[in-house]
PDB file of C-alpha atoms in Angstrom:
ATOM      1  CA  UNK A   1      -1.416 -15.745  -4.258  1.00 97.00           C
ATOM      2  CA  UNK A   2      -4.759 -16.581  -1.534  1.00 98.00           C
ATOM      3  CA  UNK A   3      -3.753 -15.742   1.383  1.00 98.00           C
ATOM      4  CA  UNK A   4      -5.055 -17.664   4.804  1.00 98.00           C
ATOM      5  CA  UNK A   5      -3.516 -15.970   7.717  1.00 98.00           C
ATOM      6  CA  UNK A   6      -4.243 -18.079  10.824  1.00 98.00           C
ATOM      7  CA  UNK A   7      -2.933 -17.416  14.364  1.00 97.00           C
ATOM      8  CA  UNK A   8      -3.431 -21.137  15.682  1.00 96.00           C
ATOM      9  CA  UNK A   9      -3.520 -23.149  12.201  1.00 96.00           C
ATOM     10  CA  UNK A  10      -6.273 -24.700  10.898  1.00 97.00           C
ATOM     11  CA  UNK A  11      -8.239 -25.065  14.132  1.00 96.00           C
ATOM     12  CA  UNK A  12     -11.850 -25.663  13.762  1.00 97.00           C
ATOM     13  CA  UNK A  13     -14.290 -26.460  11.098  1.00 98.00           C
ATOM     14  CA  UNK A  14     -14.966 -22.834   9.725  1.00 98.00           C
ATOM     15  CA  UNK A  15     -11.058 -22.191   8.636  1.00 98.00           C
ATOM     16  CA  UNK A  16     -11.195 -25.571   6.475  1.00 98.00           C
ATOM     17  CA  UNK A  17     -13.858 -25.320   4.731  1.00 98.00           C
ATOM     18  CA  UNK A  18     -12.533 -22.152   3.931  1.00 98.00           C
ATOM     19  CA  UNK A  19      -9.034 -23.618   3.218  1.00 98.00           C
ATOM     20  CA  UNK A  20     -10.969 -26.270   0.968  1.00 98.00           C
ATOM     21  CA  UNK A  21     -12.770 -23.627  -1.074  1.00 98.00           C
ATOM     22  CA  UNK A  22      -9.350 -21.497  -1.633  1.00 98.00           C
ATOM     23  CA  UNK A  23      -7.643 -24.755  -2.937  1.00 98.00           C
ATOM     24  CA  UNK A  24     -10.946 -25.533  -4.961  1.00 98.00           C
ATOM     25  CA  UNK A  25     -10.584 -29.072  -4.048  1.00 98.00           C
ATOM     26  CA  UNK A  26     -10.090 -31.296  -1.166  1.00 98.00           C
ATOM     27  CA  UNK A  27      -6.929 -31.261   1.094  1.00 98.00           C
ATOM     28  CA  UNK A  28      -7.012 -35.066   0.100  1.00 98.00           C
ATOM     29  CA  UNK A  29      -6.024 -33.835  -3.522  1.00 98.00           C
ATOM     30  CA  UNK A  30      -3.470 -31.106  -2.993  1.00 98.00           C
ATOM     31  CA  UNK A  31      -0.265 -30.965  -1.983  1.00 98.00           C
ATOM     32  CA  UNK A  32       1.536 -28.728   0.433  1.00 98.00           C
ATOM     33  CA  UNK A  33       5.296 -27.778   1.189  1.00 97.00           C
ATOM     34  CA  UNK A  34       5.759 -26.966   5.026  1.00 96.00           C
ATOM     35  CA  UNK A  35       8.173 -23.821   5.420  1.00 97.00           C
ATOM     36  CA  UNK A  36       9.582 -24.545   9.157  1.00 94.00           C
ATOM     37  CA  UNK A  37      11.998 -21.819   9.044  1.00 95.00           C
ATOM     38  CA  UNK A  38      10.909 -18.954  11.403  1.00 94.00           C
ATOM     39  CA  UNK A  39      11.427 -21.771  13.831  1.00 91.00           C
ATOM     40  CA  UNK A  40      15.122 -21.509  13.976  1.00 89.00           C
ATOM     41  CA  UNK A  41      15.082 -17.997  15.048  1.00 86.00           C
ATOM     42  CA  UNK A  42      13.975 -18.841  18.371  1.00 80.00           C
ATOM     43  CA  UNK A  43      16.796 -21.708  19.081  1.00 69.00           C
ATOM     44  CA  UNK A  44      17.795 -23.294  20.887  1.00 70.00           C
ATOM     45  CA  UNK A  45      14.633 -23.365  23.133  1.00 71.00           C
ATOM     46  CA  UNK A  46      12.316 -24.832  19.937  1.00 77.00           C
ATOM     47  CA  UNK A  47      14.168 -27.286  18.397  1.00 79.00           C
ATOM     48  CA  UNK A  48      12.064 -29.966  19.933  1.00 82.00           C
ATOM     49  CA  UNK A  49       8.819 -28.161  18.380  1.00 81.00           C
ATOM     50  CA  UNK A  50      10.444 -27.431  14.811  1.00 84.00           C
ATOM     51  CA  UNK A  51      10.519 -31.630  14.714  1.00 86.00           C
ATOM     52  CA  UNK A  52       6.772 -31.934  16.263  1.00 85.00           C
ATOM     53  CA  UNK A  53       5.829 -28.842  13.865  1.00 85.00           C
ATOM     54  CA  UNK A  54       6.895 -30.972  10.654  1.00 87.00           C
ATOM     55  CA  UNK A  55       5.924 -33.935  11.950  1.00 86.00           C
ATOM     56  CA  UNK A  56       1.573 -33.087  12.726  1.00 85.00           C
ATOM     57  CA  UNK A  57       2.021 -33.323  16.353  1.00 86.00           C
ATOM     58  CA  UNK A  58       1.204 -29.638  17.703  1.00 85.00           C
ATOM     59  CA  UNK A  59      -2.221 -28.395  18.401  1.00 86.00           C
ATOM     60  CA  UNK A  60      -1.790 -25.977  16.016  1.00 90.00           C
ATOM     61  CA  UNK A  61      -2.864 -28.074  12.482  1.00 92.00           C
ATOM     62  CA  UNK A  62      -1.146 -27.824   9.366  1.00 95.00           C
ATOM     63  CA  UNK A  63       0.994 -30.488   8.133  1.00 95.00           C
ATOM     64  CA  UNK A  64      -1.344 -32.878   9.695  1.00 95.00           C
ATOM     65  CA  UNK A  65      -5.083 -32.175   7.914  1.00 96.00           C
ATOM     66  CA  UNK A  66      -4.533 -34.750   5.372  1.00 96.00           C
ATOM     67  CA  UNK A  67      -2.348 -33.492   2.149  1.00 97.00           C
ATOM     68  CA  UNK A  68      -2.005 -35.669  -0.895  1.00 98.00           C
ATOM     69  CA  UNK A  69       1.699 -35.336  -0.106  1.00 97.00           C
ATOM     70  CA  UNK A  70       3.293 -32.815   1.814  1.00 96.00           C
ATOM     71  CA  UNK A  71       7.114 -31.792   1.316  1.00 95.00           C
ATOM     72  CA  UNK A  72       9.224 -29.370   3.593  1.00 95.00           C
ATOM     73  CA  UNK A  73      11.551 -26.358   2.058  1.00 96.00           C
ATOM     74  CA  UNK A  74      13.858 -25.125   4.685  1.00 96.00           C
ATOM     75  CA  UNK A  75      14.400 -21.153   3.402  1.00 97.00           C
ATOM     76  CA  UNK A  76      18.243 -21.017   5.061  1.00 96.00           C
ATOM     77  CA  UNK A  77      19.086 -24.024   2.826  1.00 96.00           C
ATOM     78  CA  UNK A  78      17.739 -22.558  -0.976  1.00 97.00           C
ATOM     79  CA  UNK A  79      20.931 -20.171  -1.235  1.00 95.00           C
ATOM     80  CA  UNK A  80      23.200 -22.672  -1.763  1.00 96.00           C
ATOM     81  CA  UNK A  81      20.786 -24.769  -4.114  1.00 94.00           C
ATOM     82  CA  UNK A  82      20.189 -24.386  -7.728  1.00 96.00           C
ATOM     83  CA  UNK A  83      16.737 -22.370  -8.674  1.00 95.00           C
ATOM     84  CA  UNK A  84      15.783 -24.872 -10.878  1.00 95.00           C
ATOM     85  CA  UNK A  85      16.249 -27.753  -7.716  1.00 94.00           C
ATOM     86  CA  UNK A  86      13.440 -25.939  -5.891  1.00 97.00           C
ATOM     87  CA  UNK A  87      11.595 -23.164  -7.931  1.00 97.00           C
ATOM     88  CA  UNK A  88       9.395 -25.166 -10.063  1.00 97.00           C
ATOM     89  CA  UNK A  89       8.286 -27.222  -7.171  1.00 96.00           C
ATOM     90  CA  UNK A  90       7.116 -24.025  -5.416  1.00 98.00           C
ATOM     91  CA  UNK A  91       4.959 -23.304  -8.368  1.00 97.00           C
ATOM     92  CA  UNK A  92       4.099 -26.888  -9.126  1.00 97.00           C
ATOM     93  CA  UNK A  93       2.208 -26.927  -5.289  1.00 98.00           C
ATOM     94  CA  UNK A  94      -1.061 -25.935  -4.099  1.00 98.00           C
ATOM     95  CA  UNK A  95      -0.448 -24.964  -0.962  1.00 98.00           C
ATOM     96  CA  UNK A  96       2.198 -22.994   1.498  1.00 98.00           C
ATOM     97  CA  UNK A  97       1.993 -23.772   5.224  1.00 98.00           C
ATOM     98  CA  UNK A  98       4.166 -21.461   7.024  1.00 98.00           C
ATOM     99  CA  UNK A  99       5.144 -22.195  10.379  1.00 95.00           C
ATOM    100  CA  UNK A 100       5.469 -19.386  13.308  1.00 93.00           C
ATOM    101  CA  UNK A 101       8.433 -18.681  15.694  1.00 93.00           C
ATOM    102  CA  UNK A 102      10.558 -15.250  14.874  1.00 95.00           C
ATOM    103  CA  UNK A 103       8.316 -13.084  12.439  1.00 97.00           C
ATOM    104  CA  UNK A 104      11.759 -11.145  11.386  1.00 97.00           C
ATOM    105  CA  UNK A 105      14.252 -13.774  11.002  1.00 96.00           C
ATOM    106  CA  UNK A 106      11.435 -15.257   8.344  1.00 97.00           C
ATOM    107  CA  UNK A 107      11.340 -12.485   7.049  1.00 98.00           C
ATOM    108  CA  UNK A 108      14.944 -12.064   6.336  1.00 97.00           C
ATOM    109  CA  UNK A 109      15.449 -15.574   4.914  1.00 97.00           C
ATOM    110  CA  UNK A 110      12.246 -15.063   2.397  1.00 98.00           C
ATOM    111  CA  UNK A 111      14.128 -12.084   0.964  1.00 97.00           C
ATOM    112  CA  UNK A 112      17.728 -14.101   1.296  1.00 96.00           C
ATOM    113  CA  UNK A 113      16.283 -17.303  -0.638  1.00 97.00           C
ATOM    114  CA  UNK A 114      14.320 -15.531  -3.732  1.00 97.00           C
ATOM    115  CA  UNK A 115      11.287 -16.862  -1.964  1.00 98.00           C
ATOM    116  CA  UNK A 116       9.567 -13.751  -1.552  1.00 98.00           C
ATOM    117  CA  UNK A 117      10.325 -12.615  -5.128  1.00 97.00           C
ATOM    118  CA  UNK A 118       8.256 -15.355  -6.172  1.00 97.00           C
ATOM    119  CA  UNK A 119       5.052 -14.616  -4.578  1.00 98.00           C
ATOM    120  CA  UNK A 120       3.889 -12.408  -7.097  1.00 96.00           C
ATOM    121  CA  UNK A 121       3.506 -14.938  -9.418  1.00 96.00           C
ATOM    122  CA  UNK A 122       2.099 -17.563  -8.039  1.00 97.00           C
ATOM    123  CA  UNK A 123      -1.294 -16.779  -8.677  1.00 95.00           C
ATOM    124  CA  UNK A 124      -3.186 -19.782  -7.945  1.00 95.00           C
ATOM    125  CA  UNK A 125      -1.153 -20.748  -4.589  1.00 98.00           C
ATOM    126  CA  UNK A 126      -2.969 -21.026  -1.191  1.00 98.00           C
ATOM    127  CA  UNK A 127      -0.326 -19.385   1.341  1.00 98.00           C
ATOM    128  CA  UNK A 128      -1.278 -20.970   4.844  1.00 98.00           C
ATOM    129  CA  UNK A 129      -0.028 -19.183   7.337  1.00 98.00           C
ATOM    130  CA  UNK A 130       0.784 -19.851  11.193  1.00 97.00           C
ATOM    131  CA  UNK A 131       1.302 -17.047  13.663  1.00 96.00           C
ATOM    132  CA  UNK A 132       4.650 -15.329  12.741  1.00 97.00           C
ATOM    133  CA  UNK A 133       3.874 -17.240   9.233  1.00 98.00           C
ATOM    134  CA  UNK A 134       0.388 -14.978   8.884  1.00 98.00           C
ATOM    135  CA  UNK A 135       2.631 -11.988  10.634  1.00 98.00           C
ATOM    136  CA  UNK A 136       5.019 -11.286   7.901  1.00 98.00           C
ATOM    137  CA  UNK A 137       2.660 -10.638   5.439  1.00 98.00           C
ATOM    138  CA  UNK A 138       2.706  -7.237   7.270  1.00 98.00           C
ATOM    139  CA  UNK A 139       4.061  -3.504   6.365  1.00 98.00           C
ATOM    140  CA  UNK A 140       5.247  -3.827  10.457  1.00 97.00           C
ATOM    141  CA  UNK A 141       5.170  -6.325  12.996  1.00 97.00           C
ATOM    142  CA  UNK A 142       5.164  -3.769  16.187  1.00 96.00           C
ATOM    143  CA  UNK A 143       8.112  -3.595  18.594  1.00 94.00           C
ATOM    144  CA  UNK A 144       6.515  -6.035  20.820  1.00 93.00           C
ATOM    145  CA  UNK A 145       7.588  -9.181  18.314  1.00 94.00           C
ATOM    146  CA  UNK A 146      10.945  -8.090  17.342  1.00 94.00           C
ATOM    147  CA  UNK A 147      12.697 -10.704  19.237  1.00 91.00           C
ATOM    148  CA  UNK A 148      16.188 -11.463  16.352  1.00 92.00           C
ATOM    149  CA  UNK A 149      17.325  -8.388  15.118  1.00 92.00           C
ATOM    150  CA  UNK A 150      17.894  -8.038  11.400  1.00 91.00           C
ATOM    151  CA  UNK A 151      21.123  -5.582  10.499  1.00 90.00           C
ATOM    152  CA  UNK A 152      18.800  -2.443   9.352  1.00 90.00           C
ATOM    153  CA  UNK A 153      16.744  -2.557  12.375  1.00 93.00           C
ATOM    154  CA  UNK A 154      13.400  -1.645  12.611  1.00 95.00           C
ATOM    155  CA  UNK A 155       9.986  -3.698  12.494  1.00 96.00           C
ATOM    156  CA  UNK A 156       9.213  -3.965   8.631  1.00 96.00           C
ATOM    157  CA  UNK A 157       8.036  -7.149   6.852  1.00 97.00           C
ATOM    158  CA  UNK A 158       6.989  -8.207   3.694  1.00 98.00           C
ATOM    159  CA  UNK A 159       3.848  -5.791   3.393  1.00 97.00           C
ATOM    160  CA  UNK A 160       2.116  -7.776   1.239  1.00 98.00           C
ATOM    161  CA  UNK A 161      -1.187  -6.710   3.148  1.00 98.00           C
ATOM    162  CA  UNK A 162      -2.101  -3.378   4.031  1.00 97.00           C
ATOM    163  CA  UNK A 163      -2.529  -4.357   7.922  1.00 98.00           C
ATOM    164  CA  UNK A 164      -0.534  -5.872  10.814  1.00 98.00           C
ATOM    165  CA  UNK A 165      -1.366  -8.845  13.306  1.00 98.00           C
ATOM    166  CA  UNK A 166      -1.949  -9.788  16.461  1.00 97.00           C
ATOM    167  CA  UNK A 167      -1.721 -13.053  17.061  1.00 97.00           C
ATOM    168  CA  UNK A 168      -3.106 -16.021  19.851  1.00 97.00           C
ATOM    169  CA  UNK A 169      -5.121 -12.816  21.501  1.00 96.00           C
ATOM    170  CA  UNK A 170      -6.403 -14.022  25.380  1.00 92.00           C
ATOM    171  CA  UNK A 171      -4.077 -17.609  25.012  1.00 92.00           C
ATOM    172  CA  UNK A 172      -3.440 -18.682  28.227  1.00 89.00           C
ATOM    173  CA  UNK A 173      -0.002 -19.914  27.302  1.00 88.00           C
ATOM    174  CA  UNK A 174       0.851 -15.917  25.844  1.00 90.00           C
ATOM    175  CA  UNK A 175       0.274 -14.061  29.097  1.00 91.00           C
ATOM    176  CA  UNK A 176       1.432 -11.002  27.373  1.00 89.00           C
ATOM    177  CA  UNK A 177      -1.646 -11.072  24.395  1.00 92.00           C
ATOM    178  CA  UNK A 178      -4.291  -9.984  25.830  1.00 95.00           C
ATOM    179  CA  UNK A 179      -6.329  -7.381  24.622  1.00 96.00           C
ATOM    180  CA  UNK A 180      -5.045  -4.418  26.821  1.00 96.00           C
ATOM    181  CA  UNK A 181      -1.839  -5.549  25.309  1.00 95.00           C
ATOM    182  CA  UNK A 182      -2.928  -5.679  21.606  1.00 96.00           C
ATOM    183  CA  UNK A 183      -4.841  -2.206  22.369  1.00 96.00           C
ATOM    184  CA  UNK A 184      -1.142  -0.478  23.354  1.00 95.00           C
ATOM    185  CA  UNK A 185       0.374  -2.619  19.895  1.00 96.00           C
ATOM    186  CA  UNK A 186      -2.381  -1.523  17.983  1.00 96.00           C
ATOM    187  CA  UNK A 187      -1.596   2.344  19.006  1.00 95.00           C
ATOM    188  CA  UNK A 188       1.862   2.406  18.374  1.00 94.00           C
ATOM    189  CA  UNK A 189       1.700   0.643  14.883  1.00 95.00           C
ATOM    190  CA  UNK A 190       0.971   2.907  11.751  1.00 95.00           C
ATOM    191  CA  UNK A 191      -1.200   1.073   9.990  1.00 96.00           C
ATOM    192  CA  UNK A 192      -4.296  -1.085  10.983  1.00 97.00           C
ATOM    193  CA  UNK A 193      -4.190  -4.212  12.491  1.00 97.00           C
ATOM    194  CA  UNK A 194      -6.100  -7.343  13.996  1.00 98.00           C
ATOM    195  CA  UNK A 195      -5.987  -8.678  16.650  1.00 98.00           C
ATOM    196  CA  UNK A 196      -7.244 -12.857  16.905  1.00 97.00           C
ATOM    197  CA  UNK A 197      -7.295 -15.496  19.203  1.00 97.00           C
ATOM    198  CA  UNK A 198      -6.284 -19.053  17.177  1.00 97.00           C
ATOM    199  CA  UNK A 199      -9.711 -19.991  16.419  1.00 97.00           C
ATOM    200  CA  UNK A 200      -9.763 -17.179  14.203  1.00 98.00           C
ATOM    201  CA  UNK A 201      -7.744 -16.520  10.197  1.00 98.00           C
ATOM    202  CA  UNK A 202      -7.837 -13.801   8.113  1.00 98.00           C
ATOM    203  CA  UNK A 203      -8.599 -14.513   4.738  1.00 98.00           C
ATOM    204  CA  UNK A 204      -6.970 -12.247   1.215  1.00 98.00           C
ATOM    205  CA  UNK A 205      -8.217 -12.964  -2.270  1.00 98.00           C
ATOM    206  CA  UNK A 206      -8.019 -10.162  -4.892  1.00 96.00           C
ATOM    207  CA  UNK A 207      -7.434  -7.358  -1.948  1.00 95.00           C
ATOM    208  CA  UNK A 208     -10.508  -8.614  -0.295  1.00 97.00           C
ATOM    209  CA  UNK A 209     -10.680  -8.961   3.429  1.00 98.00           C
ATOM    210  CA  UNK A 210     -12.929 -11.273   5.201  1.00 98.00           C
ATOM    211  CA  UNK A 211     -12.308 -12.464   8.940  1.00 98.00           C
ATOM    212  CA  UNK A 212     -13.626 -16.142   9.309  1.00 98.00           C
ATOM    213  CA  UNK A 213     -13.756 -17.033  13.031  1.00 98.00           C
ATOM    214  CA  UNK A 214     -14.984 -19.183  15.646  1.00 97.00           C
ATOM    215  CA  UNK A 215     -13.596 -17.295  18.131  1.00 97.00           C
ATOM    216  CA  UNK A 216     -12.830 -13.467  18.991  1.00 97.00           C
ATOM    217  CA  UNK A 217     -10.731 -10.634  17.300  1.00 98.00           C
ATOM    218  CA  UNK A 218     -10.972  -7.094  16.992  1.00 97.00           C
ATOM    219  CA  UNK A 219     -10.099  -4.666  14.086  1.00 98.00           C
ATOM    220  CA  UNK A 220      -8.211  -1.425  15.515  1.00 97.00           C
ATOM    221  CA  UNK A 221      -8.027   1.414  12.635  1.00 93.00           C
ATOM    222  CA  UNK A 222      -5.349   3.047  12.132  1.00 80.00           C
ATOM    223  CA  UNK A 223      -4.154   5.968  14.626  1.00 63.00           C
ATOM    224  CA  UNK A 224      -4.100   8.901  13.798  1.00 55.00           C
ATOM    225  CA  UNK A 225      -0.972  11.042  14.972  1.00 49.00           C
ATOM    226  CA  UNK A 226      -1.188  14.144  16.488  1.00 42.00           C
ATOM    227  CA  UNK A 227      -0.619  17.393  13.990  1.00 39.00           C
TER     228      UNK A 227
END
């Protein structure tokens, strides 16, 4: 799977083309489920932006950048639905768009719907993903997003990427993400991590790394602990 690990979407010019050349043709010719899920973790104060979320109408672009078609798979939902009702149209689509909200309780409801178990396989699959979308790609979120608790406790996520995020770094509607912040997250985490403002995305292909941004970020290494 590519991965394209945005904090703000698909916000300027630089992040689509780059979105374009992962798909290998134009957004006019692909198609895309939206995953709205990590949404509902943050109830009841975002059910108004879950609806404006699916629907294109946040400044944060994904469902709106012109699909072929674009479809929505609610994660809480595939439990109680046959595989066969909903697999092969994950594997049938070229694109992912994850939506943000609660990085854990995402987390939780990849592993609870088979989703996650999936991802190795789908080789060819552009994963798009939004804030706590891009997040739980990570071995560890960092105490300071833990917001619903899963039953084991703890910070871990999918750790399908050897670093952590950061996300909407210096946004004026986050008053708690600015760099002195990310500087104390980045300390207490134990791997690396990155810290972006939303006109920035991390892009994965093959294990490679490359930051494509129109905006600011930093890269913290990992800390070392003391012997």
């Amino acid at each position: 799977m590519k991965l394209l690990l945005t904090s703000g979407g698909v916000s300027n010019q630089s992040i689509r083309d780059t979105l374009v050349d992962m798909l290998g043709k134009s957004i006019a010719e692909s198609t895309a489920l939206c995953i709205p899920t990590a949404m509902y973790g943050m109830l009841p104060r975002t059910a108004v932006m879950t609806w404006r979320q699916i629907a294109g109408q946040t400044p944060t672009p994904m469902v709106e950048l012109g699909w072929k078609s674009v479809g929505m798979l609610e994660l809480t939902a595939l439990p109680s639905i046959d595989e066969e009702n909903w697999v092969p149209l994950v594997r049938e689509t070229d694109a992912l768009l994850v939506c943000g909200g609660d990085v854990l309780y995402l987390h939780h409801w990849m592993r609870e719907s088979g989703l996650a178990d999936l991802f190795p396989s789908l080789g060819n699959t552009v994963y798009v993903g939004l804030s706590a979308g891009s997040m739980v790609m990570a071995p560890h979120v960092g105490e300071e997003f833990v917001g619903w608790k899963p039953a084991a406790g703890g910070d871990s996520a999918l750790g399908m990427v050897g670093f952590s995020i950061f996300p909407h770094l210096d946004n004026a509607m986050c008053p708690d993400n600015t760099m002195a912040d990310a500087e104390k997250w980045a300390a207490r985490i134990p791997v690396p991590g990155y810290a972006m403002d939303d006109e920035t995305a991390i892009k994965v292909v093959d294990g490679v790394v490359e930051v494509i941004s129109e905006g600011h970020w930093k890269f913290f290494e990992r800390q070392k602990s003391e012997p």
